[in-house]
CSV table of C-alpha atoms in Angstrom, one decimal:
chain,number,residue,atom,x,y,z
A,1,UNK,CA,2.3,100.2,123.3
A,2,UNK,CA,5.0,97.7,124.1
A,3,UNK,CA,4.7,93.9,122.1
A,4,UNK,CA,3.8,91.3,124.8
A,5,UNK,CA,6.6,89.3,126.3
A,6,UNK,CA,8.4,87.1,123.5
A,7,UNK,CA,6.8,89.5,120.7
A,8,UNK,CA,9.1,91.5,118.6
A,9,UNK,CA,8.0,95.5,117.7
A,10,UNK,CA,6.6,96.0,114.0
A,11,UNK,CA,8.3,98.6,113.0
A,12,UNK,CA,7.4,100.8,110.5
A,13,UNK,CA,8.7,103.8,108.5
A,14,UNK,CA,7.7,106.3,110.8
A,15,UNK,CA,10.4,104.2,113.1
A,16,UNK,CA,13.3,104.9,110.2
A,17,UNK,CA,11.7,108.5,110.0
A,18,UNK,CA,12.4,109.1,114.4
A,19,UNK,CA,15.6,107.7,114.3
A,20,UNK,CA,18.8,110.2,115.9
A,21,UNK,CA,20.1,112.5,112.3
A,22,UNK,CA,23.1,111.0,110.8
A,23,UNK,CA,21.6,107.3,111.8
A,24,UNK,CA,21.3,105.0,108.7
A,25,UNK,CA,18.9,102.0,109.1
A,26,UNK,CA,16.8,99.7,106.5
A,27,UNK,CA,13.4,98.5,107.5
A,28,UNK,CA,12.6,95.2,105.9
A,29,UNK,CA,10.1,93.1,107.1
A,30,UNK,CA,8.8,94.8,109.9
A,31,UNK,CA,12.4,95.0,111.4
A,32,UNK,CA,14.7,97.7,111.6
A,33,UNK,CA,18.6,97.2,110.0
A,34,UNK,CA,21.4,99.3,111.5
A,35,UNK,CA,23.8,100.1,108.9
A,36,UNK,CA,27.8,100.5,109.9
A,37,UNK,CA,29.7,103.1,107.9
A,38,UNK,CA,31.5,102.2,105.1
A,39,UNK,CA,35.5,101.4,105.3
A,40,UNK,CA,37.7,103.0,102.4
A,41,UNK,CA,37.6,99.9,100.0
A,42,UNK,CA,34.0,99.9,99.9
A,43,UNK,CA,33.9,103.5,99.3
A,44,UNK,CA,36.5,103.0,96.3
A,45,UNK,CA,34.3,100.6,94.8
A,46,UNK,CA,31.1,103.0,95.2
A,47,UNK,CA,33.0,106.2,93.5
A,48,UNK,CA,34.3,103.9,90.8
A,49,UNK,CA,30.9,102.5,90.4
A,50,UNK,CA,28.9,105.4,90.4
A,51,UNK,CA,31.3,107.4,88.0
A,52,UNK,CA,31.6,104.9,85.0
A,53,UNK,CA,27.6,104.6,85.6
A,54,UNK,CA,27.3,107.9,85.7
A,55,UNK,CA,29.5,109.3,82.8
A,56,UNK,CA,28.3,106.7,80.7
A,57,UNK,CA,24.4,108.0,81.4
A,58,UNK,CA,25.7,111.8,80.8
A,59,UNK,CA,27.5,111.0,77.7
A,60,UNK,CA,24.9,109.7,76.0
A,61,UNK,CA,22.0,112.2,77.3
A,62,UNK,CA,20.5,109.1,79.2
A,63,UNK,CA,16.9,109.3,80.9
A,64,UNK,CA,18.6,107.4,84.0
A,65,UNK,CA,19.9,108.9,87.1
A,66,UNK,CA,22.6,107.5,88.7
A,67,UNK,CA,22.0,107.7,93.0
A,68,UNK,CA,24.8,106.3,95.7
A,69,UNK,CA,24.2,106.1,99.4
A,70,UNK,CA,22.3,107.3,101.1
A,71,UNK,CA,19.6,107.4,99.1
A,72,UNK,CA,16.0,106.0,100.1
A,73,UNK,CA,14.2,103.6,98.0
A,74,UNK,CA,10.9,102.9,99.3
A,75,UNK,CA,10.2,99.6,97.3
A,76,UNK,CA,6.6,99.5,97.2
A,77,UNK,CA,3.8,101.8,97.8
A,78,UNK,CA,3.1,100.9,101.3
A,79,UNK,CA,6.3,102.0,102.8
A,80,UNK,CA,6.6,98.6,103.9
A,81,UNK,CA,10.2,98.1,102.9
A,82,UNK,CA,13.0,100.9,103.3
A,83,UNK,CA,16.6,100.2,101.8
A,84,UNK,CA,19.2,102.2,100.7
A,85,UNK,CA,21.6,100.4,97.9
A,86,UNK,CA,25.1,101.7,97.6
A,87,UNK,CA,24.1,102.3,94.0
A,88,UNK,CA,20.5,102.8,92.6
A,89,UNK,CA,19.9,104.0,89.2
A,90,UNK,CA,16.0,104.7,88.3
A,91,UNK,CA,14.9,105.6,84.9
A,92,UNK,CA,11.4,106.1,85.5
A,93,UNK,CA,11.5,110.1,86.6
A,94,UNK,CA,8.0,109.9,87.9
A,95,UNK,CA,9.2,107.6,90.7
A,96,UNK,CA,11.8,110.0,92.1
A,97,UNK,CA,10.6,112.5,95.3
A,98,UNK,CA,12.2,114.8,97.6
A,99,UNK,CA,12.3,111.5,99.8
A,100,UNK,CA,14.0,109.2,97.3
A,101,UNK,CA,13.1,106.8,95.1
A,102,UNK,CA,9.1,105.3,95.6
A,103,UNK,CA,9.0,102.0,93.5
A,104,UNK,CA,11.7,99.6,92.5
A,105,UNK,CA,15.1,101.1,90.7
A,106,UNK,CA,16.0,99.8,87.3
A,107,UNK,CA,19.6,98.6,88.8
A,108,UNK,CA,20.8,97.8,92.2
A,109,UNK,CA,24.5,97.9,93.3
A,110,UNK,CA,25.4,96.3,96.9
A,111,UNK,CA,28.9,96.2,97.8
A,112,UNK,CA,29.4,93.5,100.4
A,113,UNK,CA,30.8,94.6,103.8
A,114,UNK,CA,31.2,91.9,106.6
A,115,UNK,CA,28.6,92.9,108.4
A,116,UNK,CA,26.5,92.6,105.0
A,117,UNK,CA,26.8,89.7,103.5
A,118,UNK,CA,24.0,87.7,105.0
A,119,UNK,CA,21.4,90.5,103.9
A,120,UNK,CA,22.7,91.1,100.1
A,121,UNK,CA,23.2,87.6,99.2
A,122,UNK,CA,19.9,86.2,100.5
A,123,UNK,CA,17.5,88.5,102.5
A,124,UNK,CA,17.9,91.6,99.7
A,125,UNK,CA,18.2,89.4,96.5
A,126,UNK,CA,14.7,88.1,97.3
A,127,UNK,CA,13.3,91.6,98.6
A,128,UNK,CA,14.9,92.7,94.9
A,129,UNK,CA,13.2,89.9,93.0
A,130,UNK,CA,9.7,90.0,94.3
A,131,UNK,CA,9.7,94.7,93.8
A,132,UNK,CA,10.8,94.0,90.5
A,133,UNK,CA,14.6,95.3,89.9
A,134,UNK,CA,15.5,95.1,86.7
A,135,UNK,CA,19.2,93.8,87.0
A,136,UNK,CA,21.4,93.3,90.8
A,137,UNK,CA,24.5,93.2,91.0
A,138,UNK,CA,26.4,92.1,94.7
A,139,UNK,CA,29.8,93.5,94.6
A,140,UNK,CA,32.5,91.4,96.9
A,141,UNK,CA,35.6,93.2,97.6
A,142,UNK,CA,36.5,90.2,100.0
A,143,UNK,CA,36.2,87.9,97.1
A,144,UNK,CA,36.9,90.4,94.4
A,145,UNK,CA,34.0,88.9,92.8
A,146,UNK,CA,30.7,90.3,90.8
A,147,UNK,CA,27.4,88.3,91.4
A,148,UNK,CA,25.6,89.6,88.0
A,149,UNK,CA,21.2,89.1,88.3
A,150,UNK,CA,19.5,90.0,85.2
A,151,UNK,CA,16.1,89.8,86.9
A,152,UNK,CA,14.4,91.3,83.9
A,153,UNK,CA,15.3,88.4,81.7
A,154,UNK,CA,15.3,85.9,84.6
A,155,UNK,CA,18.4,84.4,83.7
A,156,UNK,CA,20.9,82.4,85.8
A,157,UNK,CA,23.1,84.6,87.4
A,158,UNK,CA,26.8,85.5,86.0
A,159,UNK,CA,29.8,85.4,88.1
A,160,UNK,CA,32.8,87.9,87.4
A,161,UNK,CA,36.1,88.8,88.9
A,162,UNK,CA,37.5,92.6,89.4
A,163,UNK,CA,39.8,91.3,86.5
A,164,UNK,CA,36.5,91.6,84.0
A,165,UNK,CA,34.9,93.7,82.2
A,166,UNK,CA,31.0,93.2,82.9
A,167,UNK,CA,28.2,94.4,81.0
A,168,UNK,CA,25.1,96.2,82.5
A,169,UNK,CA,22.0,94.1,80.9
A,170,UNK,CA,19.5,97.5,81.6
A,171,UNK,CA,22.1,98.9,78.8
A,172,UNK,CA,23.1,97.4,75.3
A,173,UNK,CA,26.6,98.5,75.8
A,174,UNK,CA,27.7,100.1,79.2
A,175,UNK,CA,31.0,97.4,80.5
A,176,UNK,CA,32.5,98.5,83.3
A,177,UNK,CA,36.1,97.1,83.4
A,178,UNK,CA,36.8,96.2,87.0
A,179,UNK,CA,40.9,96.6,85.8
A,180,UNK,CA,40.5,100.0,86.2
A,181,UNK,CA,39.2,99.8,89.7
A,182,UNK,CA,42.2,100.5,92.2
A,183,UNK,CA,42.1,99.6,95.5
């Protein structure tokens, strides 16, 4: 059934679901998000993220997994509200499915592209904040800046510079030093 003149479609996840293989879309608020592929610089970022996450988790025998794009988190049981973070990392196993991750991820990663930064700055930051993520963290290669949220403890977010090294608040001593980071 098509929406009445001056109505926009619902959409829903069965919209994500039918779209063309190799298409990658968020649904938020009844509206569906095309996502542009990622240049190089953001794809240096997301290795260099996900590695020092990751070899930090496996050297200590960690519960957490470490997942980068694309990966679907459905962020609350309704299927309301499809995104996929450049970096997720869930520590609750009995969350993960063969479709993703079904509930809120401990730590969310976006890295800011320019087509982006409207919908990681405001529009996911509150989607974030009201499924309960423990800590975001918007990444801005254009700024070469780190917007740190420690959601958990609801404190006032930290700014950092790829000149820092910033800790992970879900960990008591994970830093990753943006110095090593070479674009």
């Amino acid at each position: 059934m098509t929406p009445a003149l001056g109505q926009e479609k619902v959409c829903t996840i069965d919209d994500i679901y039918s779209l063309p293989e190799g298409s990658r879309a968020e649904l938020i608020d009844g509206r569906i998000y095309d996502m542009a592929p990622p240049n190089t610089r953001h794809q240096r970022i997301l290795s260099f993220l996900h590695l020092e996450t990751g070899n930090y988790i496996r050297a200590r025998n960690g519960e957490c997994e470490v997942f980068p794009a694309p990966f679907g988190v459905f962020l609350f049981a309704d299927d309301s509200q499809y995104v996929e973070p450049d970096i997720s990392v869930v520590c609750d196993k009995h969350k993960l499915n063969e479709h993703g991750c079904s509930g809120a991820p401990d730590w969310i990663i976006e890295i800011v592209s320019p087509g982006s930064r409207r919908m990681d700055y405001y529009t996911k930051l509150s989607l974030y904040r009201s499924a309960n993520v423990r800590e975001y963290w918007i990444v801005d290669p254009m700024k070469q800046t780190v917007l740190v949220y420690d959601m958990e403890h609801d404190s006032a977010p930290a700014i950092y510079s790829f000149a820092d090294k910033i800790k992970a608040n879900i960990y008591d001593d994970l830093w990753i030093d943006f110095r090593k980071l070479h674009l």
